[in-house]
PDB file of C-alpha atoms in Angstrom:
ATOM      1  CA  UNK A   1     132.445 111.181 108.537  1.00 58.00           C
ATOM      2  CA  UNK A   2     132.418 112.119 104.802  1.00 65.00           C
ATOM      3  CA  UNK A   3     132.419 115.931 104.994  1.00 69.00           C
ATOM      4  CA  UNK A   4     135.482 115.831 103.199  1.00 65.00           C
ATOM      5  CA  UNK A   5     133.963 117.943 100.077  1.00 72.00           C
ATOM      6  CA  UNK A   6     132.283 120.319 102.484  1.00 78.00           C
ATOM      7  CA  UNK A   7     135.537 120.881 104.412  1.00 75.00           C
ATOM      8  CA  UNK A   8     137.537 122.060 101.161  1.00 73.00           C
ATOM      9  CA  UNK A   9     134.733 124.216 100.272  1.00 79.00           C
ATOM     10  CA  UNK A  10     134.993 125.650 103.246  1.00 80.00           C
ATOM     11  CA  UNK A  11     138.504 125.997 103.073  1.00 76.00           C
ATOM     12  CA  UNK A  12     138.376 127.301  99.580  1.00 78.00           C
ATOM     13  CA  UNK A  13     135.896 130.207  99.930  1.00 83.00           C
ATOM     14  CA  UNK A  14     137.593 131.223 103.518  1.00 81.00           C
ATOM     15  CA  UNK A  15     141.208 131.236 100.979  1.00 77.00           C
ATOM     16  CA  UNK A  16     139.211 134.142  98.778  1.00 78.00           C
ATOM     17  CA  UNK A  17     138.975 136.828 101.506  1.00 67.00           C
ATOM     18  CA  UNK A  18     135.669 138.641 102.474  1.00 63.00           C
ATOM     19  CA  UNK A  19     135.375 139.527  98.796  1.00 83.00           C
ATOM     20  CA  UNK A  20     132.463 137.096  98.035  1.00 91.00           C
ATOM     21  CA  UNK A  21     129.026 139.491  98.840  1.00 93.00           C
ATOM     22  CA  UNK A  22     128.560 142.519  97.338  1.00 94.00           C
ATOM     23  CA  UNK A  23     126.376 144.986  98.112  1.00 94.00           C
ATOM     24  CA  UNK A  24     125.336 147.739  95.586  1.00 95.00           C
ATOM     25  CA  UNK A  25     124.313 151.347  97.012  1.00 95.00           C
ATOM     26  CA  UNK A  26     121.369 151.421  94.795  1.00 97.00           C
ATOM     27  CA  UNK A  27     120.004 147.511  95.632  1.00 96.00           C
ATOM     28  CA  UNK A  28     121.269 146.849  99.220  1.00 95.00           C
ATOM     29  CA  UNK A  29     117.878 145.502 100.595  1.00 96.00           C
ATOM     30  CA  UNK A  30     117.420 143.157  97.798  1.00 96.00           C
ATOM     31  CA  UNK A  31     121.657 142.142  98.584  1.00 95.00           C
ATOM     32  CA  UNK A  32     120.796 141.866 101.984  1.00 94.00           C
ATOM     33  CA  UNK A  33     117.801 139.778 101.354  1.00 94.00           C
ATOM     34  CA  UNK A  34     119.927 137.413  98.917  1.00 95.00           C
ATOM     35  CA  UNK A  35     122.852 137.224 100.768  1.00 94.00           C
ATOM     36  CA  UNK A  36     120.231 136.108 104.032  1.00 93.00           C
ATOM     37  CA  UNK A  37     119.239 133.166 102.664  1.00 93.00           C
ATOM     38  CA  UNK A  38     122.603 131.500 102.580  1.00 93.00           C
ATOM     39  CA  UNK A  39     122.760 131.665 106.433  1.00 88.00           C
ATOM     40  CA  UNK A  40     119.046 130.937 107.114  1.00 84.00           C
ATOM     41  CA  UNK A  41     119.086 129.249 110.235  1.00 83.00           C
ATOM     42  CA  UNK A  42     121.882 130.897 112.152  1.00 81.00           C
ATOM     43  CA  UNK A  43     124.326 128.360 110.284  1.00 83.00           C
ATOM     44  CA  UNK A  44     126.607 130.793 111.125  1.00 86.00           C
ATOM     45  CA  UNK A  45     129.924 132.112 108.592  1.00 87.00           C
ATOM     46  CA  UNK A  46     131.304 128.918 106.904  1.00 86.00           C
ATOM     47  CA  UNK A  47     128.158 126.749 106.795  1.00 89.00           C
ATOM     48  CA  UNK A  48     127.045 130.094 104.474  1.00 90.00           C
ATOM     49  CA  UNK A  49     130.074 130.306 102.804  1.00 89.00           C
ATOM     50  CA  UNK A  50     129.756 126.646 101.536  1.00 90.00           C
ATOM     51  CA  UNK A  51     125.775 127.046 100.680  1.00 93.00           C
ATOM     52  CA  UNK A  52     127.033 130.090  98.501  1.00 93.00           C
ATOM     53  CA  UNK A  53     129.248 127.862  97.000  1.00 91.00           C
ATOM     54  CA  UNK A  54     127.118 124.479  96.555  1.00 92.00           C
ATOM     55  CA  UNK A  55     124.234 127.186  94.975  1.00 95.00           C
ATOM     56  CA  UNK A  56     126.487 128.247  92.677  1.00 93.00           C
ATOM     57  CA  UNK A  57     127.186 124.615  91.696  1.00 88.00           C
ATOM     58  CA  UNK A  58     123.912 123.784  91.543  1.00 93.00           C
ATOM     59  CA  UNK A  59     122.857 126.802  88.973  1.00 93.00           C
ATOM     60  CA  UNK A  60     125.867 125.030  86.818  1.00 88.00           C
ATOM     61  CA  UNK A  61     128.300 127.258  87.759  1.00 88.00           C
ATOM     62  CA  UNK A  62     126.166 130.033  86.734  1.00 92.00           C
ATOM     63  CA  UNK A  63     127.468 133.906  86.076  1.00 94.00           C
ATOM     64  CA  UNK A  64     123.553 134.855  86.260  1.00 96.00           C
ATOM     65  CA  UNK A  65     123.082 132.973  89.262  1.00 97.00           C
ATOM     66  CA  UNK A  66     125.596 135.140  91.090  1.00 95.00           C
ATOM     67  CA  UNK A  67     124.476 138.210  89.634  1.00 96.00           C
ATOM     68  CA  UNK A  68     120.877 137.640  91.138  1.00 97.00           C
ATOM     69  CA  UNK A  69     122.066 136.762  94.685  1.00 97.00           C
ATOM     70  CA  UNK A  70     125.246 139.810  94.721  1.00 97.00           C
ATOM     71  CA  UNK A  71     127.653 137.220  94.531  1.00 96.00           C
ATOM     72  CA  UNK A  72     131.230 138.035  93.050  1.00 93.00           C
ATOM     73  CA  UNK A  73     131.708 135.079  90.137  1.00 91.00           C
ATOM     74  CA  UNK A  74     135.311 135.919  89.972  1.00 87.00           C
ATOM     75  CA  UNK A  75     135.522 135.381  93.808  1.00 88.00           C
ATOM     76  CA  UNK A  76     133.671 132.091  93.372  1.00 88.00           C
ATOM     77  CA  UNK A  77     135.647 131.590  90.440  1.00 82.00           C
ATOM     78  CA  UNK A  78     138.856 131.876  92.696  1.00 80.00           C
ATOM     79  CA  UNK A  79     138.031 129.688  95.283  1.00 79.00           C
ATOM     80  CA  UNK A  80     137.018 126.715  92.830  1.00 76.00           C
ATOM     81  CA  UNK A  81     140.475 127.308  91.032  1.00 66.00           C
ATOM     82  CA  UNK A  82     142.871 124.992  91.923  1.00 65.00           C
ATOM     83  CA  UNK A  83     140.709 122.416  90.468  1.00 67.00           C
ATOM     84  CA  UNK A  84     141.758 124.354  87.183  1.00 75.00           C
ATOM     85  CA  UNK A  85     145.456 123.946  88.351  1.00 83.00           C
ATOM     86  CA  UNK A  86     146.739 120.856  87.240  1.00 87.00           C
ATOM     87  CA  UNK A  87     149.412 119.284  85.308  1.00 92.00           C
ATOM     88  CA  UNK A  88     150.965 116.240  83.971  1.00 93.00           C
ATOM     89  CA  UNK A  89     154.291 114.944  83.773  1.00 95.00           C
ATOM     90  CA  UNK A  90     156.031 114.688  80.473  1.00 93.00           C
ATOM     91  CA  UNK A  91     158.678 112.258  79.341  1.00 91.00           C
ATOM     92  CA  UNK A  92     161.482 115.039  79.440  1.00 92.00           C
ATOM     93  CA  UNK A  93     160.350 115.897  82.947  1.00 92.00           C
ATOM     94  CA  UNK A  94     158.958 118.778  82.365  1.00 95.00           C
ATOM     95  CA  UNK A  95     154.539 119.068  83.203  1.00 96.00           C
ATOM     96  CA  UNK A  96     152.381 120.245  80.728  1.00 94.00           C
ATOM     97  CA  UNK A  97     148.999 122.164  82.144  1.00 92.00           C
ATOM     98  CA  UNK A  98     145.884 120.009  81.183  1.00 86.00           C
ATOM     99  CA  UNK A  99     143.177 122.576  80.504  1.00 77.00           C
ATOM    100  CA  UNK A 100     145.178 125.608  78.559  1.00 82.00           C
ATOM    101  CA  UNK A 101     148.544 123.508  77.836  1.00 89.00           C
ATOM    102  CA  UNK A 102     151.702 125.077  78.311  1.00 94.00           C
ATOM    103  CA  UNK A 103     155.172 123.925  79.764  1.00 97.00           C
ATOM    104  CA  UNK A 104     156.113 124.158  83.569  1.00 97.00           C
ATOM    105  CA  UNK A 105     158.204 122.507  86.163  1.00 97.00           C
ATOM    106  CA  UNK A 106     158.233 122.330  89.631  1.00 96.00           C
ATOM    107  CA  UNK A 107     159.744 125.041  91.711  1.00 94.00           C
ATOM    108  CA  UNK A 108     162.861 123.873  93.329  1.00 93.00           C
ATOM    109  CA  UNK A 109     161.745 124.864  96.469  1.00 91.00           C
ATOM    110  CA  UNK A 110     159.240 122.410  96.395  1.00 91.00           C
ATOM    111  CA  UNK A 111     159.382 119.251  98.375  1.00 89.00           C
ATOM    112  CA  UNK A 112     157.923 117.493  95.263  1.00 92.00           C
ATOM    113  CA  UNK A 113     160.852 118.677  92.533  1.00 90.00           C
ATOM    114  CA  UNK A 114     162.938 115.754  92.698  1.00 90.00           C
ATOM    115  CA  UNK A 115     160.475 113.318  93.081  1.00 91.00           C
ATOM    116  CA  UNK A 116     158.326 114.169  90.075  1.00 91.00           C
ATOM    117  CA  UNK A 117     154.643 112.822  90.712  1.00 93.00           C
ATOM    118  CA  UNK A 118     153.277 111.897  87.378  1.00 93.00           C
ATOM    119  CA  UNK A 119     149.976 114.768  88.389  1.00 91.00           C
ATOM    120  CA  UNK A 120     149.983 117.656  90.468  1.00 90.00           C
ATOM    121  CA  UNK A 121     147.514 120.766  91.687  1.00 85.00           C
ATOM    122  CA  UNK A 122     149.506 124.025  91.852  1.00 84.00           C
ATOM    123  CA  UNK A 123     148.639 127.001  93.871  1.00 80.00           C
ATOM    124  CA  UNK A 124     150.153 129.763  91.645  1.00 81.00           C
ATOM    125  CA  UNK A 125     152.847 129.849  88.437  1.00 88.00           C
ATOM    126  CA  UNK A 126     155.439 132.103  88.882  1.00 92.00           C
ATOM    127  CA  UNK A 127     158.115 133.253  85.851  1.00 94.00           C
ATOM    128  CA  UNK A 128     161.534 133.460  86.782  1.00 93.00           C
ATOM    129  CA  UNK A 129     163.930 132.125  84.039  1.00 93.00           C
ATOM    130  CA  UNK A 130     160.999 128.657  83.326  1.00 94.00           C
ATOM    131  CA  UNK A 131     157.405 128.307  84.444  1.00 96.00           C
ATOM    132  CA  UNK A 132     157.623 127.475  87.354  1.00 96.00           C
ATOM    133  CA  UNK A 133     154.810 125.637  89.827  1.00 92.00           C
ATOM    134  CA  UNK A 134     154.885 126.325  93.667  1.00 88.00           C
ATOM    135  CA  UNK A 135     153.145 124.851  96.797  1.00 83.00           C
ATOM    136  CA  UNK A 136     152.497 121.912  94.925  1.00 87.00           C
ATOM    137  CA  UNK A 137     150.812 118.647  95.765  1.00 84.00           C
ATOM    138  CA  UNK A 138     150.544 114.968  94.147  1.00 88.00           C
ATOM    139  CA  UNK A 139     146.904 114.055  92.955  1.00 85.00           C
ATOM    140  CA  UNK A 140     145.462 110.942  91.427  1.00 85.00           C
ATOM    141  CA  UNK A 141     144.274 111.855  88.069  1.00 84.00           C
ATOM    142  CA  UNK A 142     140.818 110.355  88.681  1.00 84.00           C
ATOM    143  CA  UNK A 143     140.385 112.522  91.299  1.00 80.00           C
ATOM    144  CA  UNK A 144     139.624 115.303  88.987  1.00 80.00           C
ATOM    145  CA  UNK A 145     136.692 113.626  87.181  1.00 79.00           C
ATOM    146  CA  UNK A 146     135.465 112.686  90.534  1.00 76.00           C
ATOM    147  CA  UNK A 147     135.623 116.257  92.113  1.00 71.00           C
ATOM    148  CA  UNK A 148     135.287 118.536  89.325  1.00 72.00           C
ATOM    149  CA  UNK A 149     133.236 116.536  86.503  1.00 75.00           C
ATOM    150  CA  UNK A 150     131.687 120.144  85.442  1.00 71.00           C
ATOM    151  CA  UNK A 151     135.338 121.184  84.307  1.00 75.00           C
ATOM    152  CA  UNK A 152     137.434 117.502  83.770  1.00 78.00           C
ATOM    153  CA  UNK A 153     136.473 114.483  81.518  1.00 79.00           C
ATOM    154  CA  UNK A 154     137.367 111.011  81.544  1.00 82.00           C
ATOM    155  CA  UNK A 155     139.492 112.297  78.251  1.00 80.00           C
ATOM    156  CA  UNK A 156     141.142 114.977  80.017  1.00 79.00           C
ATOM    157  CA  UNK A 157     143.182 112.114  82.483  1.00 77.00           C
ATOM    158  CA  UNK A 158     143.577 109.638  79.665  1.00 76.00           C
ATOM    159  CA  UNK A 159     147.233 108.369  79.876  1.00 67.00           C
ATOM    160  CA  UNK A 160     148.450 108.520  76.590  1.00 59.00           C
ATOM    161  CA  UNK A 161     150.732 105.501  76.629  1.00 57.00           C
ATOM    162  CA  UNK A 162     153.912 107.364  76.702  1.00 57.00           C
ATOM    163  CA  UNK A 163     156.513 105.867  78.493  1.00 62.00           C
ATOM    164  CA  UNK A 164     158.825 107.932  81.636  1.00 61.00           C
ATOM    165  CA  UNK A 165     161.713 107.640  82.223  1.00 57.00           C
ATOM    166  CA  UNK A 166     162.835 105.107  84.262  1.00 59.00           C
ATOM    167  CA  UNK A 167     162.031 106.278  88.259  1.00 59.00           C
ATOM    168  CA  UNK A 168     160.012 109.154  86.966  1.00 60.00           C
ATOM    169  CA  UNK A 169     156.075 109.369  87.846  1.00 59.00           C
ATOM    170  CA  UNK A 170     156.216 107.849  90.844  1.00 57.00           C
ATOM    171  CA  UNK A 171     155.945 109.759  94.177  1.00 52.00           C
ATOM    172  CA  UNK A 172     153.837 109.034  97.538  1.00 53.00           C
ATOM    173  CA  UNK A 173     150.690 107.631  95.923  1.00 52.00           C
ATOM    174  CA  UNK A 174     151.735 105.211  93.312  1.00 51.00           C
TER     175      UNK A 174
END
């Protein structure tokens, strides 16, 4: 059906919380107006909650843009976030984050620790005595270009030619 996209959105912005509106004392008409034409139509909840979102994308992933429709850019921020949550495998094993690199691993708890997918998406880090990743998932690094282009470049998901070791980098998807 292709509503793939729409259906993460969805997903995404339900995942923040009810912390996407806001609604000043001093400017709740013009809130109220703004936050009405998201659900013009009687879309209903999500359909709104994904036009918030595809706006927002729209204005470039603009901080102004939420400002003028009383629209929490952290929220937003939030809900786009995993996309900023990804890592590649290194040759010792270990991942390396691609937008702000650092060093992290795999939780243990993770069905995905022994089987060390050459890229994941992370929900959260957590420091305990490493790094560590948890509720993670395999990607396909082109995925990233192809879903978040205003965030990943071609460059970004370049494989540099290093070598794994031997078994390594190769989960469900390969």
């Amino acid at each position: 059906y292709g509503v793939s996209d729409q259906i993460a959105t969805v997903c995404s912005m339900v995942s923040v919380g009810a912390s996407i509106l806001y609604r000043p004392k001093d400017k709740q008409v013009f809130a109220d107006n703004a936050h009405k034409n998201f659900s013009r139509g009687n879309v209903g909840d999500h359909i709104a909650l994904m036009n918030i979102f595809d706006g927002w994308a729209e204005s470039n992933f603009s901080t102004q843009w939420c400002y003028e429709n009383y629209v929490q850019v952290r929220s937003l921020k939030h809900a786009a976030g995993f996309f900023y949550n990804t890592a590649r495998l290194q040759k010792d094993g270990s991942y390396r984050t691609v937008k702000h690199p650092q060093t992290v691993h795999i939780h243990p708890s993770s069905s995905l620790s022994q089987a060390l997918p050459r890229w994941v998406v992370y929900h959260e880090l957590v420091l305990t005595s490493k790094e560590y990743m948890r509720v993670v998932s395999e990607i396909k690094s082109e995925w990233l270009v192809e879903i978040a282009p205003h965030f990943y470049s071609k460059k970004d998901i370049l494989d540099d030619g290093r070598k794994l070791p031997k078994g390594k980098g190769r989960a469900g998807m390969d």
